[in-house]
Amino acid sequence: MRFDPPEASLILADVRRALAEDLGPGDATADLLPAEAMAQAYVITREAAVLCGQDWFEACFRELDADMAITWHATDGDRLDAGQTFVEMCGSARALVSAERCALNFVQTLSATATVTAAHAAAVAGTRTRILDTRKTLPGLRIAQKYAVRCGGGSNHRIGLFDAMLIKENHIAAAGSLTAAVRAARAYHPQLLLEVEVENFAELDEALAAGVDRVMLDEFSDADLGRAVAQVAGRAEIEVSGGVDFSRLKNIAASGVDFISVGALTKHVRAIDLSMRVKLNPK
Amino acid sequence: MRFDPPEASLILADVRRALAEDLGPGDATADLLPAEAMAQAYVITREAAVLCGQDWFEACFRELDADMAITWHATDGDRLDAGQTFVEMCGSARALVSAERCALNFVQTLSATATVTAAHAAAVAGTRTRILDTRKTLPGLRIAQKYAVRCGGGSNHRIGLFDAMLIKENHIAAAGSLTAAVRAARAYHPQLLLEVEVENFAELDEALAAGVDRVMLDEFSDADLGRAVAQVAGRAEIEVSGGVDFSRLKNIAASGVDFISVGALTKHVRAIDLSMRVKLNPK
Amino acid sequence: MRFDPPEASLILADVRRALAEDLGPGDATADLLPAEAMAQAYVITREAAVLCGQDWFEACFRELDADMAITWHATDGDRLDAGQTFVEMCGSARALVSAERCALNFVQTLSATATVTAAHAAAVAGTRTRILDTRKTLPGLRIAQKYAVRCGGGSNHRIGLFDAMLIKENHIAAAGSLTAAVRAARAYHPQLLLEVEVENFAELDEALAAGVDRVMLDEFSDADLGRAVAQVAGRAEIEVSGGVDFSRLKNIAASGVDFISVGALTKHVRAIDLSMRVKLNPK
Amino acid sequence: MRFDPPEASLILADVRRALAEDLGPGDATADLLPAEAMAQAYVITREAAVLCGQDWFEACFRELDADMAITWHATDGDRLDAGQTFVEMCGSARALVSAERCALNFVQTLSATATVTAAHAAAVAGTRTRILDTRKTLPGLRIAQKYAVRCGGGSNHRIGLFDAMLIKENHIAAAGSLTAAVRAARAYHPQLLLEVEVENFAELDEALAAGVDRVMLDEFSDADLGRAVAQVAGRAEIEVSGGVDFSRLKNIAASGVDFISVGALTKHVRAIDLSMRVKLNPK
Amino acid sequence: MRFDPPEASLILADVRRALAEDLGPGDATADLLPAEAMAQAYVITREAAVLCGQDWFEACFRELDADMAITWHATDGDRLDAGQTFVEMCGSARALVSAERCALNFVQTLSATATVTAAHAAAVAGTRTRILDTRKTLPGLRIAQKYAVRCGGGSNHRIGLFDAMLIKENHIAAAGSLTAAVRAARAYHPQLLLEVEVENFAELDEALAAGVDRVMLDEFSDADLGRAVAQVAGRAEIEVSGGVDFSRLKNIAASGVDFISVGALTKHVRAIDLSMRVKLNPK
Amino acid sequence: MRFDPPEASLILADVRRALAEDLGPGDATADLLPAEAMAQAYVITREAAVLCGQDWFEACFRELDADMAITWHATDGDRLDAGQTFVEMCGSARALVSAERCALNFVQTLSATATVTAAHAAAVAGTRTRILDTRKTLPGLRIAQKYAVRCGGGSNHRIGLFDAMLIKENHIAAAGSLTAAVRAARAYHPQLLLEVEVENFAELDEALAAGVDRVMLDEFSDADLGRAVAQVAGRAEIEVSGGVDFSRLKNIAASGVDFISVGALTKHVRAIDLSMRVKLNPK
């Protein structure tokens, strides 16, 4: 199982921004540790979680000590038990202490998304339905969070406004009709997936006739979802959106839709409780 | 009541990073709206909240339409009722649609922190105790989140490792003793607040004798907190930290400590549920 | 007719990079003009062309004189005759002289792409076939060149490796089979257009069976193109690529394919011959 | 023979900008290749060319795989025959496939300039005349193109407006006279080469009397060039500019001028036709 | 003795900015040295000085030749005698020649600050008084200069407006009273050192009553300083500021104040006279 | 009299760097002033000086309050008397207080260079000799300091290693002879001024024979300078360098050389003593 982390340069930019916030002109207390002191450290999780953020974690320490030795006992996407030690480090004591908070902040935040995604994915396991993320993300962390969704077993919706088209009511109003909007969109961007948000069966019919790639069903009841799947009959992918509650996931998946998109994966965060212990080497 | 948002250039950097994530090479669907079309829009909150993020919200739209008119019906720090319309806009339809998601992501994330901080502050109202944040923040958003804490009625702990000194067990081990660590820290950075984490009464005594500005009591019971307050007797500020549960806040405050620092304010996020409506102007 | 230029911030970045190259620490000869001198200027094209680059042109001058008055007599996408004056300016003499070369470099380069694209589009006019660009672009100018293609009446293929998937022989070899590669790609990125490069009819059949969105026919003869169109029968879009010569465009279009992608639009540049005249205002 | 490429940091900036354009949030198809797969690759040129761009090419691959092995069979400035394999690589399969297009875009663009420059230099070989470039360059690629001109056997004119002074008609008008303009320019920037554009023999005399370093003869006939060379008699360098056609180069050089500056070297690009083959290593 | 240089990334940013100024598009004369030539070099100081700037010096050379061998015969903070060779290098001849000026500029500037600070520190040696710097620094070099102050045996005042609070007359006027200003400041930033500038004994009393951490005595006579020390009686730290002349340092220190802040340490620079010799290796 | 300040974007970069150093995450004490409070301010110089730095000063305040009204009573290059008020401002009280230190740091530093340059220029007034600066500058402030030299009546030597060539002993050693070095340099960079450092009359002859633009006489006695001027006889410009003491300027100028370059203009700084007064407007 692989989850293809973002390009290294994007991760490094995230890490440098975080270190700049925390270290600014320098760690005032690192001065208390000798420049040449070495230390060992390890991190445990105090609660069960799906791990995510290895590359960010490593980059935080490597920015301050390029030679830091880091040994992982788990890989992004792995389930961790409460109390499990999942990474050990050995290197400059100052680097360990100065980068600790930033490194943990990344892992506790991204593992939170991976963990909640895994719960959603488990709820629809065994069906054709897959869990998608949305553009409701933490500002500045979208690419990282989308990776976390993959680590949790979810799939990514578009990254942003540029790599797929979702036609909504305002676009339709501006174009004059749903059909006109679809035609214009195809002409502008023939290479992009084209999805239309529909609110009723008449719009669904018009979208299918216009030849869209995917329809987003907005606030359809469970019963209507079944009817919509039958009506679409494989002519387009079906995505369900609109404030989906966790408890409804199973029912929606049972209707046979392709995707359920869930804002909660990335807009809410319940940081995983991690703890890092540092032990200075005796001189 | 004022909360002093960060310098405009910091806010702009946050906003540009978020827009770059979402718009990248351009909003593929903005093409469906005429370049010159104007629209009106407003945002409501679907749940009660403390507002935070006005400057980020404005900057998202102003980056795309410098002339966007934005009228606020509330101010950062104000409590919003469920269903309340708190801002209205008028400007380029494309700018409204293209910047919508980024603008809402900022407000839903920062208002989340302000709202949960307000609940914590309310729990200790009427005591001398104040709620502090920590360095457990969302990577890249620390300055923004610290502002949100102020909007919610909390106070800020240090921004990062550079603007105050918190001496922990590893520093003490490296320096040889708590007293030696305090002396070295004062020598290096005489202008910074000096706080020491203590785990028992012996350490507390040593810290007070060494002349620290503040002590952090780590995992003290309620009973021990009272004893500690008595022992300190105003010679230093007292901060309680270490996984403080919301239900314990009142009891801790009753002991007379100065500060309770709460990681949950900024490491967890339960995004406020917002909705923006856009209405194209007729031609 | 509209062509939706890139976001203003991307254009500004292009312009600032170009001004930095040319002005570096400052225009040594601008010193010869009084700081407060005003001038008028206009630009003519010495050859017929399709205009492209207005926003870059304006930004070059506005960076040096925010109040420069700029009056256009044509719009991006318009055909210009040889000898036609298409823009007039009035503002700081120094700004006019210092920004002239950068501004012209943008317009002569981008109009070159628009002009050659228009010739290609004209060659297939009246057919269902559309002209696409490729990723063979001038380093650093891709977004600008893709806009120029639109101004010339062409359509854009994917921007880069991130917004659509083109599966080639190496991907197929790694996945084990074309079908396996398609399945894996869909799983990783369900929201992206999926195209497969095929070299013969057996591969074409396999691609259609795997349900791709588009096939790229690599070096098919005109006769084989007709057979391929019949075989596809609307089940996928068809793109012809692979070193297409201008003289073959009509024949290829006659076969009924959807797209012809042409590297020459953006990898070759025959800059349009422009001339700017500046006239200092008498004191 | 050496051509002194630009400082490594400038090359890296070019390369990162190009990779950002093409990879943005990540290569969607790289996911199809195993993260640990290795591959071999080589590049051939399908047409005769003068090679240019080694450092850019290497940096593209090394950004994605710092350990990529790259073996060159030619050096910048070397003539390549059609069909010649000029570089071989061995490293991460993903890195090879993801960086291929950017790397080739640099070499095909810069070799184009080197190749056309070499043809111009050959046309004046055996004379004292040297071929110069101009400021008519591709926005963002000036330093790289100026290096390509050197690789092709040409010489560089000034980099931009800051490192030499070319006094034109507007500067003269502002200063009151050619002599006054020269005097002011010398006073402002005594360390910069001072060139004046002259359109007739009277201006030429005035320029020589004012003590300029170089004169630019604008649109002089072949006969007038001879007379000008005689009149200058070594008191200044002579540059011929103004839309010089390739066929006229020999005649101009025969007149004995020092330099011919040619905008076509850098404003036009006819990309060299390159092909890269990648072969995955068997597992 | 250790002085904890700024984080490596801050130093690198300083160095890159300086190299960009000096090298811009490239060292035109480095071309005269063979690309592969090696050389040896050493630096002597022509006058006695306290060394400061090793990391900046090294980074200048390492940016151009990552493998440059650099051997130090002294360490930041060490006193150098006139004529002493303090560093030797061996590496690329071009790198040595191209980076020489930038590297020396850093060391001659920072050692200047270290040297003058050491003189001030010596003047108050044996007393409790310590020498502080101020915010009167060279724009862009504050962090570097503050490090130089530490190397010279001084202590740092706040880095900027963000890491400590100095309440002055305008703040007091706005708040209504000194006491009100102190109270508000404590409420806003409980974790920051709070200092108040006082101009007479009444203000001093009010500041002490308000519980400030430090008082800044502005233009107090030597006699008044003694009275102030007695009045404060250890209840706050005492800083003397306001155009302190070198000759007065001893007298001020004799009064028993904690700190004397001296703008001259960082706003004036008398660059140390250094000389670097480069010797090309025979081929 | 005009001195052509650097491009606005360069000035803005200087200013933003300085503000970032001083304000970082925000001015902690600005909170004490009401956000909407207005104030008036003025700056006096406590000593005679030549003013320099208006654009940097303005940009500091305008970054924090775009509407700040700024009225100048003097212009860059003007002589100020001790006690003279040279600028008045009116705008946001917070912006005035927060930007004050940065703005003054620029003017006190740049006016120092302008002032000392003016003294040097006065010493050679009435002769043909002009005062030049060097590359011995404060890291990061070279362009600004070179402007200050012009404001003081000096001329600029080359900006950096890229815009003129100074051939020294190592270049000559590498090339084999002075003549060979000059020939190679001309071939590489025909558009750059070519200067050679000579240490005796034999080298001077060789340089003149090789046709250099300028010679730098290194440590020649006054008597030898006269002989050198006679020997050069107008065939090249003459620059005197090498630790020139202020008291020797007159004698050197009397010898008839063209330029004296003086490192002390920019490597030493004796900041001008300025004072800014802020007066809050009554509510």
Short mmCIF file of N, CA, C and O in Angstrom, two decimals, chain C residues 22-23 25-35 93-100 280, chain D residues 135 158 160-172 174-175 181-182 184-186 188-189 192-197, chain F residues 2 4 7:
data_model
loop_
_atom_site.label_atom_id
_atom_site.label_comp_id
_atom_site.label_asym_id
_atom_site.label_seq_id
_atom_site.Cartn_x
_atom_site.Cartn_y
_atom_site.Cartn_z
N ASP C 22 16.04 42.99 -16.40
CA ASP C 22 16.43 44.08 -17.28
C ASP C 22 16.89 45.31 -16.50
O ASP C 22 17.79 46.03 -16.93
N LEU C 23 16.28 45.55 -15.35
CA LEU C 23 16.59 46.77 -14.61
C LEU C 23 17.57 46.53 -13.47
O LEU C 23 18.32 47.43 -13.08
N PRO C 25 19.74 46.66 -10.65
CA PRO C 25 19.89 47.77 -9.69
C PRO C 25 19.45 49.13 -10.24
O PRO C 25 19.56 50.13 -9.53
N GLY C 26 18.93 49.18 -11.45
CA GLY C 26 18.40 50.44 -11.96
C GLY C 26 18.84 50.73 -13.39
O GLY C 26 19.92 50.34 -13.82
N ASP C 27 17.99 51.42 -14.12
CA ASP C 27 18.27 51.80 -15.51
C ASP C 27 19.28 52.95 -15.50
O ASP C 27 18.97 54.06 -15.10
N ALA C 28 20.49 52.66 -15.98
CA ALA C 28 21.55 53.66 -15.90
C ALA C 28 21.28 54.87 -16.79
O ALA C 28 21.76 55.97 -16.51
N THR C 29 20.51 54.68 -17.84
CA THR C 29 20.25 55.80 -18.75
C THR C 29 18.97 56.56 -18.43
O THR C 29 18.78 57.67 -18.93
N ALA C 30 18.13 55.98 -17.61
CA ALA C 30 16.92 56.73 -17.23
C ALA C 30 17.31 58.04 -16.56
O ALA C 30 16.57 59.02 -16.60
N ASP C 31 18.49 58.03 -15.94
CA ASP C 31 18.99 59.23 -15.28
C ASP C 31 19.06 60.43 -16.24
O ASP C 31 19.08 61.58 -15.80
N LEU C 32 19.11 60.14 -17.53
CA LEU C 32 19.24 61.23 -18.50
C LEU C 32 17.93 61.95 -18.74
O LEU C 32 17.90 63.03 -19.33
N LEU C 33 16.84 61.35 -18.30
CA LEU C 33 15.54 61.99 -18.43
C LEU C 33 15.15 62.59 -17.09
O LEU C 33 15.34 61.95 -16.06
N PRO C 34 14.60 63.78 -17.08
CA PRO C 34 14.19 64.37 -15.80
C PRO C 34 13.17 63.49 -15.10
O PRO C 34 12.29 62.91 -15.75
N ALA C 35 13.27 63.38 -13.79
CA ALA C 35 12.38 62.50 -13.02
C ALA C 35 10.92 62.85 -13.25
O ALA C 35 10.05 61.98 -13.23
N ALA C 93 8.07 59.73 -18.44
CA ALA C 93 8.98 59.41 -19.54
C ALA C 93 9.96 58.31 -19.12
O ALA C 93 10.26 57.40 -19.90
N ARG C 94 10.45 58.40 -17.91
CA ARG C 94 11.38 57.37 -17.45
C ARG C 94 10.74 56.00 -17.43
O ARG C 94 11.35 55.00 -17.84
N ALA C 95 9.54 55.92 -16.92
CA ALA C 95 8.86 54.63 -16.85
C ALA C 95 8.65 54.08 -18.25
O ALA C 95 8.83 52.88 -18.50
N LEU C 96 8.27 54.93 -19.18
CA LEU C 96 8.04 54.48 -20.55
C LEU C 96 9.33 53.89 -21.13
O LEU C 96 9.32 52.83 -21.76
N VAL C 97 10.42 54.59 -20.96
CA VAL C 97 11.68 54.16 -21.56
C VAL C 97 12.25 52.94 -20.83
O VAL C 97 12.78 52.02 -21.46
N SER C 98 12.09 52.91 -19.52
CA SER C 98 12.69 51.80 -18.75
C SER C 98 11.92 50.49 -18.92
O SER C 98 12.51 49.41 -18.88
N ALA C 99 10.62 50.57 -19.09
CA ALA C 99 9.82 49.34 -19.18
C ALA C 99 9.57 48.90 -20.62
O ALA C 99 9.05 47.80 -20.84
N GLU C 100 9.95 49.72 -21.57
CA GLU C 100 9.63 49.44 -22.98
C GLU C 100 10.04 48.03 -23.42
O GLU C 100 9.25 47.27 -23.94
N LEU C 280 8.72 62.72 -26.00
CA LEU C 280 8.76 63.51 -24.76
C LEU C 280 7.85 64.72 -24.89
O LEU C 280 7.84 65.39 -25.91
N ARG D 135 18.70 42.79 -26.00
CA ARG D 135 17.78 42.64 -24.87
C ARG D 135 16.42 42.10 -25.31
O ARG D 135 15.48 42.04 -24.51
N ARG D 158 25.15 44.21 -23.42
CA ARG D 158 24.83 44.39 -22.02
C ARG D 158 23.72 43.43 -21.58
O ARG D 158 22.86 43.04 -22.37
N GLY D 160 21.41 44.15 -19.22
CA GLY D 160 20.17 44.90 -19.09
C GLY D 160 20.47 46.38 -19.10
O GLY D 160 21.54 46.81 -19.55
N LEU D 161 19.56 47.13 -18.56
CA LEU D 161 19.70 48.58 -18.59
C LEU D 161 20.71 49.11 -17.58
O LEU D 161 20.96 50.30 -17.52
N PHE D 162 21.29 48.22 -16.80
CA PHE D 162 22.11 48.66 -15.67
C PHE D 162 23.61 48.52 -15.89
O PHE D 162 24.39 49.11 -15.17
N ASP D 163 24.05 47.72 -16.86
CA ASP D 163 25.48 47.42 -16.93
C ASP D 163 26.18 48.01 -18.16
O ASP D 163 27.32 47.66 -18.45
N ALA D 164 25.52 48.87 -18.89
CA ALA D 164 26.13 49.63 -19.97
C ALA D 164 25.09 50.67 -20.36
O ALA D 164 23.91 50.52 -20.05
N MET D 165 25.53 51.75 -21.01
CA MET D 165 24.58 52.81 -21.38
C MET D 165 24.49 52.92 -22.89
O MET D 165 25.52 53.06 -23.57
N LEU D 166 23.28 52.86 -23.41
CA LEU D 166 23.04 53.07 -24.83
C LEU D 166 22.15 54.31 -24.95
O LEU D 166 20.98 54.28 -24.56
N ILE D 167 22.75 55.37 -25.44
CA ILE D 167 22.03 56.64 -25.54
C ILE D 167 21.30 56.70 -26.87
O ILE D 167 21.91 56.53 -27.93
N LYS D 168 19.98 56.90 -26.76
CA LYS D 168 19.15 56.95 -27.96
C LYS D 168 18.53 58.33 -28.11
O LYS D 168 18.76 59.23 -27.30
N GLU D 169 17.72 58.43 -29.14
CA GLU D 169 17.18 59.73 -29.51
C GLU D 169 16.42 60.43 -28.38
O GLU D 169 16.51 61.65 -28.23
N ASN D 170 15.69 59.68 -27.59
CA ASN D 170 14.95 60.34 -26.51
C ASN D 170 15.86 60.92 -25.44
O ASN D 170 15.59 61.98 -24.88
N HIS D 171 16.92 60.20 -25.14
CA HIS D 171 17.86 60.72 -24.16
C HIS D 171 18.50 62.01 -24.67
O HIS D 171 18.72 62.97 -23.92
N ILE D 172 18.81 62.01 -25.97
CA ILE D 172 19.45 63.19 -26.57
C ILE D 172 18.48 64.37 -26.53
O ILE D 172 18.85 65.49 -26.16
N ALA D 174 16.10 64.87 -24.45
CA ALA D 174 15.94 65.34 -23.07
C ALA D 174 17.15 66.14 -22.60
O ALA D 174 17.02 67.11 -21.84
N ALA D 175 18.32 65.72 -23.04
CA ALA D 175 19.55 66.39 -22.58
C ALA D 175 19.83 67.68 -23.35
O ALA D 175 20.62 68.52 -22.91
N ALA D 181 24.19 64.89 -23.59
CA ALA D 181 23.76 63.60 -23.07
C ALA D 181 24.97 62.75 -22.69
O ALA D 181 25.00 62.11 -21.64
N VAL D 182 25.99 62.76 -23.55
CA VAL D 182 27.19 61.97 -23.27
C VAL D 182 27.86 62.48 -22.00
O VAL D 182 28.28 61.70 -21.12
N ALA D 184 26.54 64.08 -19.45
CA ALA D 184 25.75 63.73 -18.26
C ALA D 184 25.90 62.24 -17.94
O ALA D 184 26.05 61.85 -16.77
N ALA D 185 25.86 61.42 -18.96
CA ALA D 185 25.94 59.97 -18.73
C ALA D 185 27.28 59.61 -18.10
O ALA D 185 27.35 58.81 -17.15
N ARG D 186 28.34 60.19 -18.61
CA ARG D 186 29.67 59.94 -18.03
C ARG D 186 29.73 60.36 -16.56
O ARG D 186 30.36 59.70 -15.73
N TYR D 188 27.21 60.53 -14.45
CA TYR D 188 26.42 59.66 -13.60
C TYR D 188 27.09 58.30 -13.39
O TYR D 188 27.07 57.76 -12.30
N HIS D 189 27.63 57.75 -14.44
CA HIS D 189 28.12 56.37 -14.36
C HIS D 189 29.47 56.24 -15.05
O HIS D 189 29.58 55.66 -16.13
N LEU D 192 30.65 52.76 -16.60
CA LEU D 192 29.92 51.96 -17.59
C LEU D 192 30.32 52.31 -19.02
O LEU D 192 30.58 53.48 -19.34
N LEU D 193 30.34 51.29 -19.89
CA LEU D 193 30.54 51.52 -21.31
C LEU D 193 29.44 52.44 -21.82
O LEU D 193 28.27 52.29 -21.47
N LEU D 194 29.85 53.40 -22.68
CA LEU D 194 28.90 54.38 -23.17
C LEU D 194 28.82 54.28 -24.69
O LEU D 194 29.80 54.53 -25.38
N GLU D 195 27.63 53.93 -25.16
CA GLU D 195 27.40 53.76 -26.59
C GLU D 195 26.30 54.74 -27.01
O GLU D 195 25.39 55.03 -26.24
N VAL D 196 26.43 55.26 -28.22
CA VAL D 196 25.40 56.17 -28.73
C VAL D 196 24.91 55.64 -30.08
O VAL D 196 25.69 55.23 -30.92
N GLU D 197 23.60 55.70 -30.23
CA GLU D 197 23.00 55.32 -31.51
C GLU D 197 23.02 56.53 -32.43
O GLU D 197 22.57 57.61 -32.06
N ARG F 2 19.91 66.07 -8.98
CA ARG F 2 19.12 64.86 -8.79
C ARG F 2 20.05 63.68 -8.54
O ARG F 2 21.17 63.65 -9.04
N ASP F 4 18.62 60.22 -8.42
CA ASP F 4 18.06 58.98 -8.94
C ASP F 4 18.09 57.83 -7.96
O ASP F 4 18.95 56.95 -8.03
N GLU F 7 15.24 51.73 -7.92
CA GLU F 7 13.85 51.38 -8.23
C GLU F 7 13.06 51.15 -6.95
O GLU F 7 13.57 50.58 -5.98
#
